PDB file of C-alpha atoms in Angstrom:
ATOM      1  CA  PRO A 239       0.000   0.000   0.000  1.00  0.00           C
ATOM      2  CA  THR A 240       1.212   3.483  -0.816  1.00  0.00           C
ATOM      3  CA  VAL A 241      -1.106   5.282   1.592  1.00  0.00           C
ATOM      4  CA  ALA A 242      -2.441   4.426   5.059  1.00  0.00           C
ATOM      5  CA  VAL A 243      -5.062   6.150   7.233  1.00  0.00           C
ATOM      6  CA  THR A 244      -6.183   5.929  10.875  1.00  0.00           C
ATOM      7  CA  ALA A 245      -8.980   7.744  12.721  1.00  0.00           C
ATOM      8  CA  THR A 246      -8.980   8.019  16.517  1.00  0.00           C
ATOM      9  CA  PRO A 247     -11.434   7.569  18.091  1.00  0.00           C
ATOM     10  CA  ALA A 248     -13.323   5.500  15.542  1.00  0.00           C
ATOM     11  CA  ALA A 249     -16.653   6.485  17.174  1.00  0.00           C
ATOM     12  CA  PHE A 250     -17.426   9.959  18.485  1.00  0.00           C
ATOM     13  CA  ASN A 251     -20.225  12.320  19.472  1.00  0.00           C
ATOM     14  CA  PRO A 252     -20.065  15.860  18.021  1.00  0.00           C
ATOM     15  CA  GLN A 253     -22.110  17.151  20.986  1.00  0.00           C
ATOM     16  CA  ALA A 254     -19.899  15.524  23.638  1.00  0.00           C
ATOM     17  CA  THR A 255     -17.095  16.950  25.686  1.00  0.00           C
ATOM     18  CA  VAL A 256     -14.057  18.166  23.806  1.00  0.00           C
ATOM     19  CA  ARG A 257     -12.247  14.857  24.387  1.00  0.00           C
ATOM     20  CA  ALA A 258     -14.810  12.775  22.477  1.00  0.00           C
ATOM     21  CA  SER A 259     -16.304  15.326  20.085  1.00  0.00           C
ATOM     22  CA  GLU A 260     -14.094  14.713  17.054  1.00  0.00           C
ATOM     23  CA  THR A 261     -11.870  12.184  15.356  1.00  0.00           C
ATOM     24  CA  ALA A 262      -8.202  12.792  14.564  1.00  0.00           C
ATOM     25  CA  ILE A 263      -7.063  11.492  11.188  1.00  0.00           C
ATOM     26  CA  VAL A 264      -3.463  10.563  10.413  1.00  0.00           C
ATOM     27  CA  VAL A 265      -2.410   9.757   6.836  1.00  0.00           C
ATOM     28  CA  VAL A 266       0.991   8.379   5.880  1.00  0.00           C
ATOM     29  CA  ALA A 267       2.026   8.525   2.205  1.00  0.00           C
ATOM     30  CA  ALA A 268       4.680   5.987   1.160  1.00  0.00           C
ATOM     31  CA  VAL A 269       5.274   7.715  -2.179  1.00  0.00           C
ATOM     32  CA  ALA A 270       5.184  11.331  -3.394  1.00  0.00           C
ATOM     33  CA  GLY A 271       2.028  12.538  -5.084  1.00  0.00           C
ATOM     34  CA  THR A 272      -1.182  14.474  -4.627  1.00  0.00           C
ATOM     35  CA  LEU A 273      -3.247  13.581  -1.567  1.00  0.00           C
ATOM     36  CA  SER A 274      -6.875  14.281  -0.713  1.00  0.00           C
ATOM     37  CA  VAL A 275      -8.937  13.230   2.312  1.00  0.00           C
ATOM     38  CA  ASP A 276     -12.721  12.928   2.116  1.00  0.00           C
ATOM     39  CA  VAL A 277     -15.543  11.840   4.397  1.00  0.00           C
ATOM     40  CA  VAL A 278     -17.823   9.388   2.604  1.00  0.00           C
ATOM     41  CA  THR A 279     -21.185   7.932   3.570  1.00  0.00           C
ATOM     42  CA  GLU A 280     -21.952   4.228   3.731  1.00  0.00           C
ATOM     43  CA  ALA A 281     -23.620   4.558   0.339  1.00  0.00           C
ATOM     44  CA  GLY A 282     -20.377   5.964  -1.086  1.00  0.00           C
ATOM     45  CA  PRO A 283     -20.950   9.617  -1.996  1.00  0.00           C
ATOM     46  CA  VAL A 284     -18.543  12.176  -0.616  1.00  0.00           C
ATOM     47  CA  TYR A 285     -20.033  13.880   2.441  1.00  0.00           C
ATOM     48  CA  GLY A 286     -17.251  16.404   2.866  1.00  0.00           C
ATOM     49  CA  ASN A 287     -13.667  17.206   1.954  1.00  0.00           C
ATOM     50  CA  LEU A 288     -11.164  17.460   4.816  1.00  0.00           C
ATOM     51  CA  VAL A 289      -7.948  17.899   2.816  1.00  0.00           C
ATOM     52  CA  PRO A 290      -8.181  19.205  -0.746  1.00  0.00           C
ATOM     53  CA  ALA A 291      -5.719  17.872  -3.337  1.00  0.00           C
ATOM     54  CA  THR A 292      -2.352  18.627  -1.735  1.00  0.00           C
ATOM     55  CA  PRO A 293       1.174  17.711  -2.895  1.00  0.00           C
ATOM     56  CA  VAL A 294       2.983  15.383  -0.447  1.00  0.00           C
ATOM     57  CA  THR A 295       6.449  13.851  -0.320  1.00  0.00           C
ATOM     58  CA  ALA A 296       7.308  10.178   0.194  1.00  0.00           C
ATOM     59  CA  GLY A 297       7.123   9.229   3.880  1.00  0.00           C
ATOM     60  CA  SER A 298       5.193  12.339   4.843  1.00  0.00           C
ATOM     61  CA  THR A 299       2.420  12.432   7.423  1.00  0.00           C
ATOM     62  CA  THR A 300      -0.724  14.522   6.981  1.00  0.00           C
ATOM     63  CA  THR A 301      -3.167  15.151   9.829  1.00  0.00           C
ATOM     64  CA  ALA A 302      -6.743  16.354   9.825  1.00  0.00           C
ATOM     65  CA  VAL A 303      -9.649  16.544  12.269  1.00  0.00           C
ATOM     66  CA  TRP A 304     -13.308  15.848  11.567  1.00  0.00           C
ATOM     67  CA  ASP A 305     -15.773  17.254  14.063  1.00  0.00           C
ATOM     68  CA  GLY A 306     -18.829  15.743  12.385  1.00  0.00           C
ATOM     69  CA  ALA A 307     -20.588  19.120  12.266  1.00  0.00           C
ATOM     70  CA  GLY A 308     -23.953  18.745  10.567  1.00  0.00           C
ATOM     71  CA  ALA A 309     -23.618  14.990  10.110  1.00  0.00           C
ATOM     72  CA  VAL A 310     -26.379  12.703  11.358  1.00  0.00           C
ATOM     73  CA  ASP A 311     -25.717   9.611  13.455  1.00  0.00           C
ATOM     74  CA  GLY A 312     -24.411   6.741  11.386  1.00  0.00           C
ATOM     75  CA  SER A 313     -21.426   5.104   9.766  1.00  0.00           C
ATOM     76  CA  TYR A 314     -19.013   7.072   7.630  1.00  0.00           C
ATOM     77  CA  GLY A 315     -15.611   6.466   6.102  1.00  0.00           C
ATOM     78  CA  ILE A 316     -12.458   8.527   5.956  1.00  0.00           C
ATOM     79  CA  GLN A 317     -11.279   7.969   2.391  1.00  0.00           C
ATOM     80  CA  VAL A 318      -7.770   8.921   1.366  1.00  0.00           C
ATOM     81  CA  THR A 319      -6.739   9.167  -2.275  1.00  0.00           C
ATOM     82  CA  LEU A 320      -3.108   9.475  -3.389  1.00  0.00           C
ATOM     83  CA  VAL A 321      -2.189   9.982  -7.052  1.00  0.00           C
ATOM     84  CA  ASP A 322       1.524   9.545  -7.790  1.00  0.00           C
ATOM     85  CA  ALA A 323       3.574  11.244 -10.557  1.00  0.00           C
ATOM     86  CA  ALA A 324       2.806   8.379 -12.987  1.00  0.00           C
ATOM     87  CA  GLY A 325      -0.950   8.878 -12.442  1.00  0.00           C
ATOM     88  CA  VAL A 326      -1.372   5.676 -10.392  1.00  0.00           C
ATOM     89  CA  THR A 327      -4.138   6.096  -7.825  1.00  0.00           C
ATOM     90  CA  SER A 328      -4.041   4.466  -4.388  1.00  0.00           C
ATOM     91  CA  GLN A 329      -6.881   4.638  -1.878  1.00  0.00           C
ATOM     92  CA  ALA A 330      -7.342   3.753   1.781  1.00  0.00           C
ATOM     93  CA  LEU A 331     -10.545   3.809   3.816  1.00  0.00           C
ATOM     94  CA  THR A 332     -11.117   3.633   7.552  1.00  0.00           C
ATOM     95  CA  PRO A 333     -14.567   3.558   9.176  1.00  0.00           C
ATOM     96  CA  VAL A 334     -15.841   6.090  11.721  1.00  0.00           C
ATOM     97  CA  VAL A 335     -19.180   6.269  13.514  1.00  0.00           C
ATOM     98  CA  ILE A 336     -21.027   9.337  14.727  1.00  0.00           C
ATOM     99  CA  ASP A 337     -23.148   8.401  17.712  1.00  0.00           C
ATOM    100  CA  SER A 338     -24.809  11.247  19.608  1.00  0.00           C
ATOM    101  CA  THR A 339     -27.759   9.166  20.789  1.00  0.00           C
ATOM    102  CA  ALA A 340     -27.754   7.458  24.170  1.00  0.00           C
ATOM    103  CA  PRO A 341     -28.086   3.672  24.045  1.00  0.00           C
ATOM    104  CA  VAL A 342     -31.537   2.141  24.479  1.00  0.00           C
ATOM    105  CA  VAL A 343     -31.203  -0.295  27.368  1.00  0.00           C
ATOM    106  CA  ARG A 344     -33.856  -2.823  28.357  1.00  0.00           C
ATOM    107  CA  LEU A 345     -33.902  -4.491  31.749  1.00  0.00           C
ATOM    108  CA  ALA A 346     -35.470  -7.901  32.157  1.00  0.00           C
ATOM    109  CA  ALA A 347     -35.855  -8.641  35.878  1.00  0.00           C
ATOM    110  CA  LEU A 348     -38.729  -9.218  38.260  1.00  0.00           C
ATOM    111  CA  GLY A 349     -42.097  -8.067  37.069  1.00  0.00           C
ATOM    112  CA  SER A 350     -44.165  -5.557  39.008  1.00  0.00           C
ATOM    113  CA  GLY A 351     -45.413  -7.052  42.265  1.00  0.00           C
ATOM    114  CA  GLN A 352     -43.096 -10.084  42.167  1.00  0.00           C
ATOM    115  CA  THR A 353     -40.997 -11.041  45.173  1.00  0.00           C
ATOM    116  CA  ALA A 354     -37.304 -11.906  45.196  1.00  0.00           C
ATOM    117  CA  VAL A 355     -35.835 -14.116  47.881  1.00  0.00           C
ATOM    118  CA  GLY A 356     -32.374 -14.832  46.586  1.00  0.00           C
ATOM    119  CA  PRO A 357     -30.141 -13.836  43.754  1.00  0.00           C
ATOM    120  CA  VAL A 358     -32.130 -12.077  41.045  1.00  0.00           C
ATOM    121  CA  ALA A 359     -31.272 -12.935  37.453  1.00  0.00           C
ATOM    122  CA  ILE A 360     -30.797  -9.618  35.679  1.00  0.00           C
ATOM    123  CA  THR A 361     -30.637  -9.578  31.905  1.00  0.00           C
ATOM    124  CA  ALA A 362     -30.035  -6.378  29.983  1.00  0.00           C
ATOM    125  CA  THR A 363     -29.939  -5.754  26.264  1.00  0.00           C
ATOM    126  CA  ALA A 364     -28.779  -2.609  24.513  1.00  0.00           C
ATOM    127  CA  LYS A 365     -29.338  -1.204  21.064  1.00  0.00           C
ATOM    128  CA  ASP A 366     -26.999   1.474  19.791  1.00  0.00           C
ATOM    129  CA  LEU A 367     -24.552   2.296  17.002  1.00  0.00           C
ATOM    130  CA  THR A 368     -21.573   1.697  19.272  1.00  0.00           C
ATOM    131  CA  PRO A 369     -21.052  -0.973  21.958  1.00  0.00           C
ATOM    132  CA  LEU A 370     -21.721  -0.320  25.627  1.00  0.00           C
ATOM    133  CA  THR A 371     -18.777   0.490  27.857  1.00  0.00           C
ATOM    134  CA  ARG A 372     -20.648   0.643  31.158  1.00  0.00           C
ATOM    135  CA  LEU A 373     -23.969  -0.484  32.675  1.00  0.00           C
ATOM    136  CA  THR A 374     -25.177   0.642  36.096  1.00  0.00           C
ATOM    137  CA  LEU A 375     -28.146  -0.708  38.054  1.00  0.00           C
ATOM    138  CA  THR A 376     -29.599   1.967  40.352  1.00  0.00           C
ATOM    139  CA  VAL A 377     -31.734   0.857  43.292  1.00  0.00           C
ATOM    140  CA  ASP A 378     -34.324   3.308  44.633  1.00  0.00           C
ATOM    141  CA  ASN A 379     -36.649   2.888  47.612  1.00  0.00           C
ATOM    142  CA  GLN A 380     -40.388   3.239  47.181  1.00  0.00           C
ATOM    143  CA  LEU A 381     -40.161   6.996  47.853  1.00  0.00           C
ATOM    144  CA  GLY A 382     -37.771   7.412  44.925  1.00  0.00           C
ATOM    145  CA  SER A 383     -34.599   8.010  46.947  1.00  0.00           C
ATOM    146  CA  THR A 384     -31.518   6.314  45.549  1.00  0.00           C
ATOM    147  CA  LEU A 385     -30.085   3.722  47.905  1.00  0.00           C
ATOM    148  CA  GLY A 386     -27.108   2.783  45.771  1.00  0.00           C
ATOM    149  CA  THR A 387     -25.804   1.469  42.501  1.00  0.00           C
ATOM    150  CA  VAL A 388     -24.418  -1.818  41.247  1.00  0.00           C
ATOM    151  CA  LYS A 389     -21.867  -2.039  38.423  1.00  0.00           C
ATOM    152  CA  VAL A 390     -23.146  -4.501  35.847  1.00  0.00           C
ATOM    153  CA  PRO A 391     -20.528  -6.422  33.837  1.00  0.00           C
ATOM    154  CA  VAL A 392     -20.983  -5.693  30.128  1.00  0.00           C
ATOM    155  CA  SER A 393     -20.848  -8.567  27.641  1.00  0.00           C
ATOM    156  CA  SER A 394     -17.708  -8.838  25.495  1.00  0.00           C
ATOM    157  CA  ASP A 395     -19.614  -7.644  22.398  1.00  0.00           C
ATOM    158  CA  GLY A 396     -20.966  -4.609  24.281  1.00  0.00           C
ATOM    159  CA  ARG A 397     -24.570  -5.432  23.394  1.00  0.00           C
ATOM    160  CA  GLY A 398     -25.894  -6.212  26.870  1.00  0.00           C
ATOM    161  CA  ALA A 399     -25.301  -8.102  30.087  1.00  0.00           C
ATOM    162  CA  SER A 400     -26.468 -11.081  32.056  1.00  0.00           C
ATOM    163  CA  PHE A 401     -25.664 -11.626  35.727  1.00  0.00           C
ATOM    164  CA  ASP A 402     -27.134 -12.781  39.029  1.00  0.00           C
ATOM    165  CA  TRP A 403     -27.519  -9.940  41.515  1.00  0.00           C
ATOM    166  CA  ASN A 404     -27.306 -11.035  45.146  1.00  0.00           C
ATOM    167  CA  LEU A 405     -29.597  -8.228  46.386  1.00  0.00           C
ATOM    168  CA  ARG A 406     -26.693  -6.475  48.081  1.00  0.00           C
ATOM    169  CA  LEU A 407     -25.740  -2.814  48.040  1.00  0.00           C
ATOM    170  CA  ARG A 408     -22.376  -1.820  49.503  1.00  0.00           C
ATOM    171  CA  LYS A 409     -21.987  -5.385  50.852  1.00  0.00           C
ATOM    172  CA  ARG A 410     -25.303  -5.209  52.760  1.00  0.00           C
ATOM    173  CA  LEU A 411     -28.346  -7.329  51.953  1.00  0.00           C
ATOM    174  CA  LEU A 412     -31.442  -5.294  51.123  1.00  0.00           C
ATOM    175  CA  GLN A 413     -34.119  -5.382  53.813  1.00  0.00           C
ATOM    176  CA  PRO A 414     -37.575  -6.666  52.834  1.00  0.00           C
ATOM    177  CA  GLY A 415     -39.437  -3.915  51.038  1.00  0.00           C
ATOM    178  CA  VAL A 416     -40.382  -2.380  47.714  1.00  0.00           C
ATOM    179  CA  TYR A 417     -37.534  -1.271  45.458  1.00  0.00           C
ATOM    180  CA  HIS A 418     -37.370   0.241  42.001  1.00  0.00           C
ATOM    181  CA  LEU A 419     -34.582  -0.812  39.647  1.00  0.00           C
ATOM    182  CA  ARG A 420     -33.234   1.452  36.926  1.00  0.00           C
ATOM    183  CA  LEU A 421     -30.562   0.472  34.401  1.00  0.00           C
ATOM    184  CA  THR A 422     -28.352   3.069  32.715  1.00  0.00           C
ATOM    185  CA  GLY A 423     -26.011   2.332  29.809  1.00  0.00           C
ATOM    186  CA  VAL A 424     -23.063   4.344  28.523  1.00  0.00           C
ATOM    187  CA  ASP A 425     -21.608   3.736  25.076  1.00  0.00           C
ATOM    188  CA  GLY A 426     -18.207   4.348  23.483  1.00  0.00           C
TER     189      GLY A 426
END
């Protein structure tokens, strides 16, 4: 390959904090030529141009930043095109995802009015463009006050979780009573 491209992070949220609101693109050209960097949609058309046709030398590195301004959530590609002095065209493509929507998390646990006497099997599923990085089970009393939270181990594919909760918060067993469970997911 005569050109290589990376985008870090590969998934970002344009409305997030500065740290996660853009992707940094690094292009390395192995040969001299004219380089351009475009953002393309999954369907292929060019969404935007990040680096217009620019002369580069062999071994040079070109950097760019895409903040995703105006782009809707979805999958995109950072497409790099390098045309050398002989007119030979080389291309490289790396995927990026814009994800400004919180994950939809579903909790399957006890139904309303059911009683738990031992470990409760908690199953959670998530639907989002990017995998989950964190799930938290929040336990509220019947008045709505939060009693505590439980970290839920996320599955290796980031699409949900399944675990047995021992009805403990901060190493203490919950007393008999009515509790409300709320699951919150955070994605990449």
